[in-house]
Every structure is written in structure tokens, then in C-alpha cells.
Coordinates of C-alpha atoms and ligand atoms in Angstrom, one line a residue:
M1 CA -26.0 -38.4 -69.1
N2 CA -25.7 -37.7 -65.5
P3 CA -27.3 -34.5 -64.1
K4 CA -23.9 -33.0 -63.3
D5 CA -22.9 -32.9 -66.9
E6 CA -26.4 -32.4 -68.4
F7 CA -27.5 -29.4 -66.2
P8 CA -24.3 -28.1 -64.6
E9 CA -25.9 -24.9 -63.4
A10 CA -29.0 -26.6 -62.0
Y11 CA -26.8 -29.3 -60.4
E12 CA -24.7 -26.6 -58.7
L13 CA -27.8 -25.1 -57.1
C14 CA -29.4 -28.5 -56.3
K15 CA -26.5 -30.4 -54.9
R16 CA -26.9 -29.2 -51.4
F17 CA -30.4 -30.7 -51.4
M18 CA -28.9 -34.1 -52.0
L19 CA -28.5 -35.6 -48.6
G20 CA -25.9 -38.3 -48.0
E21 CA -26.3 -41.2 -45.6
D22 CA -24.0 -39.6 -43.1
Q23 CA -26.1 -36.4 -43.0
M24 CA -29.2 -38.5 -42.6
I25 CA -27.7 -40.4 -39.7
E26 CA -26.8 -37.0 -38.1
V27 CA -30.4 -35.8 -38.6
I28 CA -31.7 -38.9 -36.8
D29 CA -29.3 -38.5 -33.9
R30 CA -30.1 -34.8 -33.5
M31 CA -33.8 -35.5 -33.7
T32 CA -33.6 -38.2 -31.1
K33 CA -31.9 -35.7 -28.7
E34 CA -34.6 -33.2 -29.3
I35 CA -37.4 -35.7 -28.7
N36 CA -35.9 -36.8 -25.4
M37 CA -35.6 -33.1 -24.4
G38 CA -39.3 -32.5 -25.3
L39 CA -40.4 -35.5 -23.2
A40 CA -38.4 -34.7 -20.1
R41 CA -39.7 -32.2 -17.5
D42 CA -36.3 -30.6 -16.9
T43 CA -35.6 -29.9 -20.6
H44 CA -39.1 -29.5 -22.0
A45 CA -39.2 -25.7 -21.8
R46 CA -36.1 -25.2 -24.0
S47 CA -36.9 -28.1 -26.4
V48 CA -38.1 -27.4 -30.0
I49 CA -39.8 -30.8 -30.6
K50 CA -42.3 -30.3 -27.9
C51 CA -43.7 -33.9 -27.7
Y52 CA -47.1 -32.9 -26.4
V53 CA -49.0 -35.5 -24.5
S54 CA -52.3 -36.2 -26.3
H55 CA -54.1 -37.7 -23.3
V56 CA -55.1 -40.5 -25.7
Q57 CA -53.9 -43.6 -23.9
D58 CA -55.9 -46.4 -25.5
L59 CA -55.7 -47.6 -29.1
P60 CA -59.1 -48.6 -30.5
T61 CA -60.5 -52.1 -29.6
G62 CA -62.7 -52.5 -32.6
Q63 CA -65.7 -52.4 -30.2
E64 CA -66.5 -48.7 -30.6
R65 CA -70.0 -48.1 -31.8
G66 CA -72.4 -45.1 -32.2
K67 CA -72.9 -41.8 -33.8
F68 CA -70.3 -39.0 -33.5
L69 CA -69.6 -35.6 -34.9
A70 CA -66.1 -34.7 -36.0
L71 CA -64.6 -31.4 -37.1
D72 CA -61.4 -31.2 -39.1
L73 CA -59.4 -28.0 -39.2
G74 CA -55.9 -27.8 -40.3
G75 CA -55.4 -26.5 -43.7
T76 CA -57.1 -24.8 -46.6
H77 CA -60.4 -26.7 -46.0
F78 CA -62.6 -27.2 -43.0
R79 CA -64.7 -30.4 -42.7
V80 CA -67.7 -31.4 -40.6
L81 CA -68.4 -35.0 -40.4
L82 CA -71.1 -37.3 -39.0
V83 CA -69.5 -40.6 -38.3
T84 CA -71.4 -43.8 -37.5
L85 CA -69.3 -46.6 -36.2
I86 CA -71.5 -49.6 -37.1
N87 CA -69.3 -52.6 -36.5
D88 CA -65.6 -53.7 -36.9
F89 CA -65.7 -53.2 -40.6
E90 CA -68.4 -50.7 -41.3
T91 CA -68.2 -47.0 -40.7
N92 CA -70.6 -44.6 -42.3
I93 CA -69.3 -41.1 -42.9
E94 CA -71.3 -38.2 -44.2
S95 CA -69.3 -35.0 -44.5
K96 CA -69.2 -31.5 -45.9
T97 CA -66.2 -29.5 -46.8
Y98 CA -65.9 -25.8 -46.6
I99 CA -63.2 -23.6 -48.1
M100 CA -61.3 -21.4 -45.7
E101 CA -61.1 -17.9 -47.1
K102 CA -57.8 -16.0 -46.7
S103 CA -59.6 -13.5 -44.5
L104 CA -60.6 -16.2 -42.0
I105 CA -57.1 -17.7 -41.8
S106 CA -55.5 -14.4 -40.9
G107 CA -58.5 -12.4 -39.4
P108 CA -59.7 -12.2 -35.8
G109 CA -60.0 -15.5 -34.0
G110 CA -63.6 -14.7 -33.0
D111 CA -64.6 -14.7 -36.7
L112 CA -62.8 -18.1 -37.2
F113 CA -64.7 -19.8 -34.4
D114 CA -68.0 -18.2 -35.4
F115 CA -67.5 -19.6 -38.9
L116 CA -66.7 -23.1 -37.5
A117 CA -69.9 -23.0 -35.3
E118 CA -72.0 -21.8 -38.2
C119 CA -70.8 -24.6 -40.5
L120 CA -71.4 -27.1 -37.7
A121 CA -74.9 -25.7 -37.1
N122 CA -75.9 -25.8 -40.8
F123 CA -74.5 -29.3 -41.2
C124 CA -76.3 -30.6 -38.0
K125 CA -79.6 -29.0 -39.2
D126 CA -79.2 -30.7 -42.6
H127 CA -78.8 -34.0 -40.8
H128 CA -81.4 -33.3 -38.2
V129 CA -79.1 -33.7 -35.2
E130 CA -78.9 -30.1 -34.0
G131 CA -80.6 -30.9 -30.7
D132 CA -79.1 -34.4 -30.0
N133 CA -76.1 -33.3 -27.9
L134 CA -73.9 -35.7 -29.9
P135 CA -70.3 -36.2 -28.8
L136 CA -67.8 -34.4 -30.9
G137 CA -64.2 -35.0 -31.6
F138 CA -62.3 -31.9 -32.9
T139 CA -59.3 -32.6 -35.1
F140 CA -57.3 -29.4 -34.7
S141 CA -54.0 -29.8 -36.5
F142 CA -51.9 -27.1 -34.9
P143 CA -49.6 -27.3 -31.9
L144 CA -51.6 -27.7 -28.7
R145 CA -50.5 -28.1 -25.1
Q146 CA -53.2 -30.4 -23.9
N147 CA -54.3 -30.2 -20.3
G148 CA -56.9 -32.9 -20.8
L149 CA -58.6 -34.8 -23.6
A150 CA -61.0 -31.9 -24.2
N151 CA -58.7 -29.0 -23.3
G152 CA -56.0 -27.8 -25.6
V153 CA -54.1 -24.5 -25.6
L154 CA -52.8 -23.3 -28.9
T155 CA -49.1 -22.6 -28.6
A156 CA -48.4 -21.2 -32.1
W157 CA -50.1 -21.1 -35.4
T158 CA -48.5 -22.9 -38.3
K159 CA -49.2 -23.5 -42.0
G160 CA -50.0 -19.9 -42.8
F161 CA -52.7 -19.3 -40.2
S162 CA -52.3 -16.2 -38.1
C163 CA -55.7 -15.4 -36.5
D164 CA -55.5 -13.0 -33.5
G165 CA -56.5 -13.9 -30.0
V166 CA -56.2 -17.7 -30.2
V167 CA -52.6 -18.4 -29.2
G168 CA -52.5 -19.1 -25.5
K169 CA -56.2 -20.0 -25.4
N170 CA -58.1 -23.2 -24.9
V171 CA -59.4 -23.9 -28.3
V172 CA -62.3 -26.1 -27.1
Q173 CA -63.5 -23.3 -25.0
L174 CA -63.4 -20.9 -27.9
L175 CA -65.5 -23.3 -29.9
E176 CA -67.9 -23.9 -27.1
E177 CA -68.4 -20.1 -26.6
A178 CA -69.0 -19.7 -30.4
I179 CA -71.6 -22.5 -30.3
A180 CA -73.3 -21.0 -27.2
R181 CA -73.5 -17.6 -28.9
R182 CA -75.7 -19.1 -31.6
K183 CA -78.3 -20.7 -29.2
D184 CA -79.4 -23.2 -31.9
L185 CA -77.2 -26.1 -31.3
K186 CA -76.5 -28.7 -28.6
I187 CA -73.1 -30.4 -28.9
N188 CA -70.9 -32.2 -26.4
I189 CA -67.2 -31.6 -27.3
V190 CA -65.5 -34.6 -25.7
A191 CA -62.0 -34.6 -27.3
I192 CA -59.6 -32.4 -29.2
L193 CA -56.8 -34.1 -31.2
N194 CA -54.1 -33.6 -33.7
D195 CA -54.5 -35.0 -37.2
T196 CA -51.5 -37.4 -36.6
V197 CA -53.4 -38.9 -33.7
G198 CA -56.6 -39.3 -35.8
T199 CA -54.5 -41.0 -38.4
L200 CA -52.8 -43.4 -35.9
M201 CA -56.2 -44.2 -34.4
S202 CA -57.9 -44.9 -37.7
C203 CA -55.1 -47.2 -38.8
A204 CA -54.8 -48.9 -35.4
Y205 CA -58.5 -49.8 -35.8
L206 CA -57.4 -52.1 -38.7
S207 CA -53.7 -52.8 -38.0
R208 CA -53.1 -53.8 -34.4
N209 CA -49.4 -53.0 -34.5
C210 CA -49.8 -49.5 -35.8
R211 CA -47.7 -47.3 -33.5
I212 CA -47.0 -44.1 -35.6
G213 CA -49.3 -41.6 -37.2
L214 CA -47.6 -39.6 -39.9
I215 CA -48.9 -36.6 -42.0
V216 CA -47.1 -35.3 -45.1
G217 CA -49.6 -32.8 -46.4
T218 CA -49.8 -29.0 -46.2
G219 CA -47.7 -29.5 -43.0
T220 CA -45.8 -32.5 -41.6
N221 CA -45.9 -34.1 -38.2
A222 CA -46.0 -37.4 -36.5
C223 CA -47.2 -39.0 -33.3
Y224 CA -46.2 -42.2 -31.7
V225 CA -47.0 -44.6 -28.9
E226 CA -44.7 -43.9 -25.9
K227 CA -44.5 -45.5 -22.5
T228 CA -46.5 -43.4 -20.1
A229 CA -43.6 -43.6 -17.7
N230 CA -41.5 -41.6 -20.2
A231 CA -44.2 -39.0 -20.8
E232 CA -43.0 -36.8 -18.0
M233 CA -45.0 -33.8 -19.0
F234 CA -48.2 -35.9 -18.2
Q235 CA -49.1 -35.0 -14.7
N236 CA -49.8 -38.6 -13.7
Y237 CA -46.9 -40.2 -15.6
Q238 CA -45.7 -42.1 -12.6
T239 CA -49.1 -43.3 -11.3
S240 CA -51.2 -43.8 -14.4
S241 CA -52.6 -47.3 -14.7
K242 CA -52.4 -47.1 -18.4
P243 CA -49.0 -48.1 -19.8
Y244 CA -49.0 -46.0 -23.0
M245 CA -49.6 -42.4 -24.1
I246 CA -49.8 -41.1 -27.6
I247 CA -47.2 -38.3 -28.1
N248 CA -47.8 -35.6 -30.6
C249 CA -44.2 -34.8 -31.5
E250 CA -44.8 -31.5 -33.5
W251 CA -41.7 -32.5 -35.4
G252 CA -42.3 -29.6 -37.9
A253 CA -40.4 -27.4 -35.5
F254 CA -37.3 -29.5 -35.5
G255 CA -34.3 -27.3 -36.4
D256 CA -35.8 -24.1 -35.1
N257 CA -32.8 -23.8 -32.8
G258 CA -30.3 -24.2 -35.6
V259 CA -29.5 -27.9 -35.4
L260 CA -30.6 -28.4 -39.0
D261 CA -28.5 -25.5 -40.4
F262 CA -26.0 -28.0 -41.7
I263 CA -28.4 -29.1 -44.3
K264 CA -30.2 -25.9 -45.0
T265 CA -29.8 -24.3 -48.5
P266 CA -30.0 -20.7 -49.5
F267 CA -33.4 -21.5 -51.0
D268 CA -34.7 -22.8 -47.7
K269 CA -33.8 -19.4 -46.2
L270 CA -35.5 -17.5 -49.0
V271 CA -38.8 -19.5 -48.5
D272 CA -38.6 -19.0 -44.8
K273 CA -38.4 -15.3 -45.1
Q274 CA -41.6 -15.2 -47.1
T275 CA -43.7 -16.9 -44.5
P276 CA -45.6 -15.4 -41.6
N277 CA -43.7 -17.6 -39.1
V278 CA -40.0 -16.8 -39.9
N279 CA -37.5 -19.1 -38.2
R280 CA -40.2 -21.5 -37.2
Q281 CA -41.2 -24.9 -38.5
T282 CA -37.7 -25.5 -40.1
F283 CA -38.2 -29.2 -40.7
E284 CA -41.7 -28.7 -42.0
K285 CA -40.5 -26.1 -44.5
C286 CA -38.2 -28.7 -46.1
I287 CA -40.9 -31.4 -46.4
S288 CA -44.4 -30.3 -46.7
G289 CA -46.8 -29.3 -49.4
M290 CA -47.1 -25.7 -48.3
Y291 CA -43.4 -25.1 -49.2
L292 CA -42.1 -27.6 -51.8
G293 CA -43.5 -25.8 -54.8
E294 CA -42.1 -22.5 -53.7
L295 CA -38.6 -24.1 -53.3
V296 CA -38.8 -25.4 -56.9
R297 CA -40.0 -21.9 -58.1
L298 CA -37.1 -20.1 -56.5
I299 CA -34.6 -22.5 -58.1
L300 CA -36.3 -22.0 -61.5
I301 CA -36.2 -18.2 -61.1
D302 CA -32.5 -18.4 -60.3
L303 CA -31.9 -20.4 -63.5
I304 CA -34.0 -18.1 -65.6
G305 CA -32.0 -15.2 -64.3
K306 CA -28.8 -17.0 -65.4
G307 CA -30.3 -17.5 -68.9
V308 CA -30.1 -21.3 -68.4
L309 CA -33.9 -22.1 -68.7
F310 CA -36.5 -21.1 -71.2
K311 CA -33.9 -19.3 -73.3
G312 CA -34.3 -16.4 -70.9
H313 CA -38.1 -16.1 -71.7
S314 CA -40.5 -16.5 -68.9
S315 CA -43.9 -15.5 -67.7
E316 CA -44.9 -12.9 -65.1
F317 CA -46.8 -15.6 -63.4
I318 CA -43.7 -17.5 -62.3
F319 CA -42.4 -14.4 -60.7
Q320 CA -45.3 -14.3 -58.3
K321 CA -44.6 -15.8 -54.9
W322 CA -46.1 -19.2 -54.2
S323 CA -47.4 -19.6 -57.8
F324 CA -45.7 -23.0 -58.4
Q325 CA -48.1 -25.4 -56.6
T326 CA -46.7 -28.4 -54.9
S327 CA -49.1 -30.6 -57.0
F328 CA -47.2 -29.5 -60.1
I329 CA -44.2 -31.4 -58.7
S330 CA -46.3 -34.6 -58.5
E331 CA -47.5 -34.0 -62.0
V332 CA -44.0 -33.4 -63.5
E333 CA -42.7 -36.5 -61.8
S334 CA -45.6 -38.6 -63.1
D335 CA -44.3 -38.5 -66.6
A336 CA -42.9 -41.9 -67.8
P337 CA -39.2 -41.9 -68.4
G338 CA -38.4 -40.1 -71.6
Q339 CA -41.8 -38.4 -71.8
Y340 CA -42.6 -34.9 -70.9
R341 CA -46.4 -34.5 -71.4
N342 CA -47.1 -33.5 -67.8
A343 CA -44.0 -31.3 -67.7
S344 CA -45.3 -29.5 -70.8
L345 CA -48.8 -29.1 -69.2
V346 CA -47.2 -27.7 -66.0
L347 CA -45.0 -25.2 -68.0
D348 CA -48.1 -24.2 -69.8
K349 CA -50.0 -23.6 -66.5
I350 CA -47.2 -21.3 -65.3
G351 CA -47.4 -19.5 -68.6
V352 CA -44.0 -20.6 -70.0
R353 CA -44.4 -21.6 -73.7
Q354 CA -42.0 -22.6 -76.4
T355 CA -39.8 -24.7 -74.1
T356 CA -37.2 -27.2 -75.2
E357 CA -36.7 -30.8 -74.0
F358 CA -33.8 -29.6 -72.0
D359 CA -36.0 -27.2 -70.1
K360 CA -38.4 -30.1 -69.3
R361 CA -35.7 -32.5 -68.3
C362 CA -34.2 -29.8 -66.1
L363 CA -37.5 -29.0 -64.5
R364 CA -38.0 -32.7 -63.7
F365 CA -34.5 -32.9 -62.2
I366 CA -35.3 -29.9 -59.9
C367 CA -38.6 -31.4 -58.8
E368 CA -37.0 -34.7 -58.1
T369 CA -34.2 -33.1 -56.1
V370 CA -36.7 -31.2 -53.9
S371 CA -39.2 -34.0 -53.4
T372 CA -36.4 -36.6 -52.7
R373 CA -35.0 -34.6 -49.9
A374 CA -38.5 -34.3 -48.4
A375 CA -38.9 -38.0 -48.5
K376 CA -35.4 -38.6 -47.1
L377 CA -36.0 -36.3 -44.2
T378 CA -39.4 -37.9 -43.5
A379 CA -37.5 -41.3 -43.5
C380 CA -35.1 -39.9 -40.9
G381 CA -38.1 -38.9 -38.7
L382 CA -39.6 -42.4 -38.9
V383 CA -36.4 -44.1 -38.2
C384 CA -35.9 -41.9 -35.2
L385 CA -39.4 -42.8 -33.8
I386 CA -39.1 -46.6 -34.6
N387 CA -35.7 -46.7 -32.8
K388 CA -37.1 -44.7 -29.9
M389 CA -39.9 -47.2 -29.4
N390 CA -37.5 -50.1 -30.1
A391 CA -40.4 -51.5 -32.2
S392 CA -39.1 -54.4 -34.3
D393 CA -42.4 -54.8 -36.2
V394 CA -44.4 -51.7 -36.7
T395 CA -47.1 -50.3 -38.9
I396 CA -47.1 -46.6 -39.8
G397 CA -50.4 -44.9 -40.7
V398 CA -50.0 -42.0 -43.0
D399 CA -52.0 -39.3 -44.7
G400 CA -51.6 -36.0 -46.5
G401 CA -51.5 -34.8 -50.1
V402 CA -47.7 -35.0 -50.6
Y403 CA -47.7 -38.7 -49.6
R404 CA -50.9 -39.5 -51.4
F405 CA -50.3 -37.8 -54.7
H406 CA -46.6 -37.8 -55.3
P407 CA -45.8 -40.7 -57.5
K408 CA -42.6 -41.8 -55.8
F409 CA -42.7 -40.4 -52.3
H410 CA -43.8 -43.7 -50.8
D411 CA -41.1 -45.7 -52.6
I412 CA -38.3 -43.3 -51.6
L413 CA -39.5 -43.2 -48.1
V414 CA -39.6 -47.0 -47.8
H415 CA -36.2 -47.3 -49.5
H416 CA -34.5 -45.0 -47.0
V417 CA -36.2 -46.2 -43.9
S418 CA -35.2 -49.8 -44.8
K419 CA -31.6 -48.6 -45.3
L420 CA -31.3 -46.8 -42.1
L421 CA -33.2 -49.0 -39.7
R422 CA -31.5 -51.5 -37.5
P423 CA -31.1 -55.0 -39.0
G424 CA -34.0 -57.3 -38.3
F425 CA -36.5 -54.5 -37.8
H426 CA -39.6 -54.5 -40.0
F427 CA -42.1 -51.9 -40.9
R428 CA -45.1 -51.3 -43.1
I429 CA -46.5 -48.0 -44.2
V430 CA -50.3 -47.9 -44.8
L431 CA -52.5 -45.1 -46.1
S432 CA -54.9 -44.0 -43.4
E433 CA -58.6 -44.0 -44.3
D434 CA -60.0 -40.7 -43.2
G435 CA -58.0 -40.3 -40.0
S436 CA -59.3 -36.9 -39.2
G437 CA -62.9 -38.1 -39.4
R438 CA -62.9 -41.7 -38.3
G439 CA -59.9 -41.2 -36.0
A440 CA -61.7 -38.3 -34.3
A441 CA -64.8 -40.4 -33.9
L442 CA -62.8 -43.2 -32.3
V443 CA -61.2 -40.9 -29.8
A444 CA -64.6 -39.4 -29.0
A445 CA -66.1 -42.9 -28.7
A446 CA -63.5 -44.0 -26.2
A447 CA -64.0 -40.7 -24.3
V448 CA -67.7 -41.3 -24.0
S449 CA -67.4 -44.9 -22.9
N450 CA -65.1 -43.5 -20.2
K451 CA -62.2 -45.7 -21.3
F452 CA -60.1 -42.6 -20.9
T453 CA -59.8 -42.1 -17.2
K454 CA -60.0 -38.5 -16.1
E455 CA -56.4 -38.6 -15.0
Ligands
GLC501 C1 -48.4 -28.6 -38.7 C2 -49.1 -28.6 -37.4 C3 -49.3 -30.0 -36.8 C4 -49.9 -30.9 -37.8 C5 -49.1 -30.8 -39.1 C6 -49.8 -31.7 -40.2 O1 -47.1 -29.1 -38.5 O2 -48.4 -27.7 -36.5 O3 -50.1 -29.9 -35.6 O4 -50.0 -32.2 -37.3 O5 -49.0 -29.5 -39.6 O6 -51.1 -31.2 -40.5

């Protein structure tokens, strides 16, 4: 039976999530305009896709060697890594992950940076490198206006972070000050980079035609390789001897000026209202792991209220905001056709018992609707960048939990990029191997060997 007949009420709520090809083409066109505005000096100030210059101008050569430290901050976890680039094929990574408490994510910025410095100091002591002045690459996955490879000013927090006293500051300096306050550590911070850039670098190490780094995780974003001559916000864009510049799009903000209102649903507006950054990160809120579970939960609540689901019975848990994790969507959609084992387990986790097969089928339909739209919108973003580069054969490096763990995200993404791309264009999407760690080390390596000129 088709969903329209099988779940008429759910279908009614979900149909606005189902993007048609015309809408997708419109999204690509609008995004292209926004990217061009972000790149150009005259329009940058009023653009929403900021297209920040990363100051990374060289892709890895495969000759990078040595020992580097990397930090990875961008979500619920913070990681410290010791990366040894041994040869073309061998990288040794030792790392430790620290959980970010809620109080750190929304407390004073000073506490956040003291915590980062403390973790770094403990890690370095464990590995006996605290006095070695090792070069460090800092993967900091928030919007940064970069004034150099090791200078990045935070323009806004995203993904639920809201620490005071950091927006408008050079994050490298904040970390250096926190390290200096401790007096037990010698570190040389040589680069700060976005996770998309790390992802691109780590893939480009293996695939020479890798030109896009994509993240679909807690947040979403992409970077791509642009001609330096088009990167007008780079001070030396006309005189640089290096032909390319990696651009960190910060595409999560696409739509913050209303250009995506034509696809927004009432549920998108509800989710947005519950976030600390209302009216910001519109595109991200339709795609990324921080928000997809909540979209599903709000649709479920609506249907419970109408008496359509769970025979009107439900749990208190499901009425708690953010209680439906995005990983549940991946679990529900991992059931084989006609089977509902994972759906039952998920319903159990959210405290809803004695459900019918109808409930489970309907839950799956809702999950599919929300995740398919996310994959389609990501496809629009990729097509926009591939067209922008006019790259007829390109590899896209990708990372992030939604992409990694959702059983069909990759296939839906590939299907729609293929459909929307110009005829004769080819692409390949590959999973990045530890972009935030290895990628940061590669950027740091290039910085140290002075391949990055001090332009
Ligand atoms: C958010 C951040 C961006 C990051 C993305 C993925 O959109 O603003 O910098 O790349 O999440 O982690």
C-alpha cells in the first residue's frame, strides 16, 4: 500500500518534507548565488554562506612526515591526538577522547579553554611529549574568520555551544593563553582548521582528485577547492603564487535570510525555536544529527495527539524535548523490509510499549521522510559545489555520524547527485579516515615545512 493510503494523517504531515526535483534545482540555484556572494568582497558582508578562506592552499603531497599533535573540538566530544606520519601509507595515531559536560559547552569561555589545555597537558604527559614543543593543528569546527593559518576569529557558536567571551576572539590566542597559564607545557600551535578541511586533506592524501570535504554529523558543512583568484576575501587573492585556496563554506547557515522558506515545514520552525541559535543554521537544522531526531519526535507527538499512533498511549519520555536521538532513526531504518525488530527496540527505549505493526510501519515512514530530505538537501549542496568548480571527475571525502551510521544516507545521496549533475560528470564519495586527526596533522606538517607561504 502506498503511504498516502496507509497513513493518511502521517502523510499529510510529512508531504512537505518530500522534495521534488524542481525544488531541489531551485535549492541548488539559490545556494550557488549565496556562495558567489560569500566569495565576493562587495557582497560578503551581507552573504549568509560566508565562504571563509581557510588559508590552506596546498593539498597533501604524500611526503609529509613527523610527529604532530592535533586537537578536535566540534561536538559532544573533545579529542587529543598524537599523530605520526610515517610514510605514504602508514600513520600512527594515539588519541584520547574526553566528554564535554553541558556546563563547559554553555559556561564561560575561559573554563572551556582551561579544560582543553588541561586535557592536552595530561595527554602530553602520558606520552612524554610535554616539553617537546610539538607542532599542533587545532580542528575547531565552528565558523571562523581566518586571518592566517594560525589565527581564527569565532564569528558565532553553532551546534548548541554558547560559551561567553569567545565570539569575536582569536581562538588560537585563547588556547595559547590557557596553555601559558599552566606553565607545564610547551606547544607550538601552527594551524587552526575546520573539520571539513581536515576531512578533505585526509582524503586528498589518498585520492588525488579529492576536491570537497563534507561533514554530515552533529552539524553539516562542506569545504571545496576554489581558484585563489576567486577567493576575493583573501588579502592576496590577486597576487598569490598558489593557484588554489580551500574555502570553508559554512553552508549550515544557508537559508538564514529566508531563501529556504519555500521548503521549510512547521516542524522545522518548532525545532528552530527550541535551539539557542534561533533563525540561524537553517540548512543545518534540516540535515544534521543534532536536529533530525527532534524533527521525528515532533511529528510523533503530533500524531499521538491526534490519536493516530500508539492508540493514544505514550510515555512521558517522548514528551521530553530532544529525547528521540538521531541514532534511533538509523536503527529504525536498519530493519529489513517487513521486519520491525529495531523499531520495537527503539519504541521500547522511548518507553512506548504495546505497539502495533501499524505504529512501527508509520514510525519507519516518518524516519525515512526526515532522513531522505536530509540526504536530498546534502545532494543539492554537493551538486552546487561540483558545478561551481566545473569538476568533471571529483572525489568527495566525507565524515560524520549521520553519513556513517544511517543505512541508506550514502545511497540516497549518490542517487540524487547523479540525477542532478551535468551529463558526463563523474563523482565518488569516500569515507574519510580520521580527518580531524590526520587532516589536522597534514595541515600542521605543511605549515611547519613552510609550504604555506606567509601570505
Ligand atoms: C557546524 C559548524 C561548522 C562545522 C559543521 C560540521 O555547521 O559551524 O564549522 O564544519 O558544524 O561539524
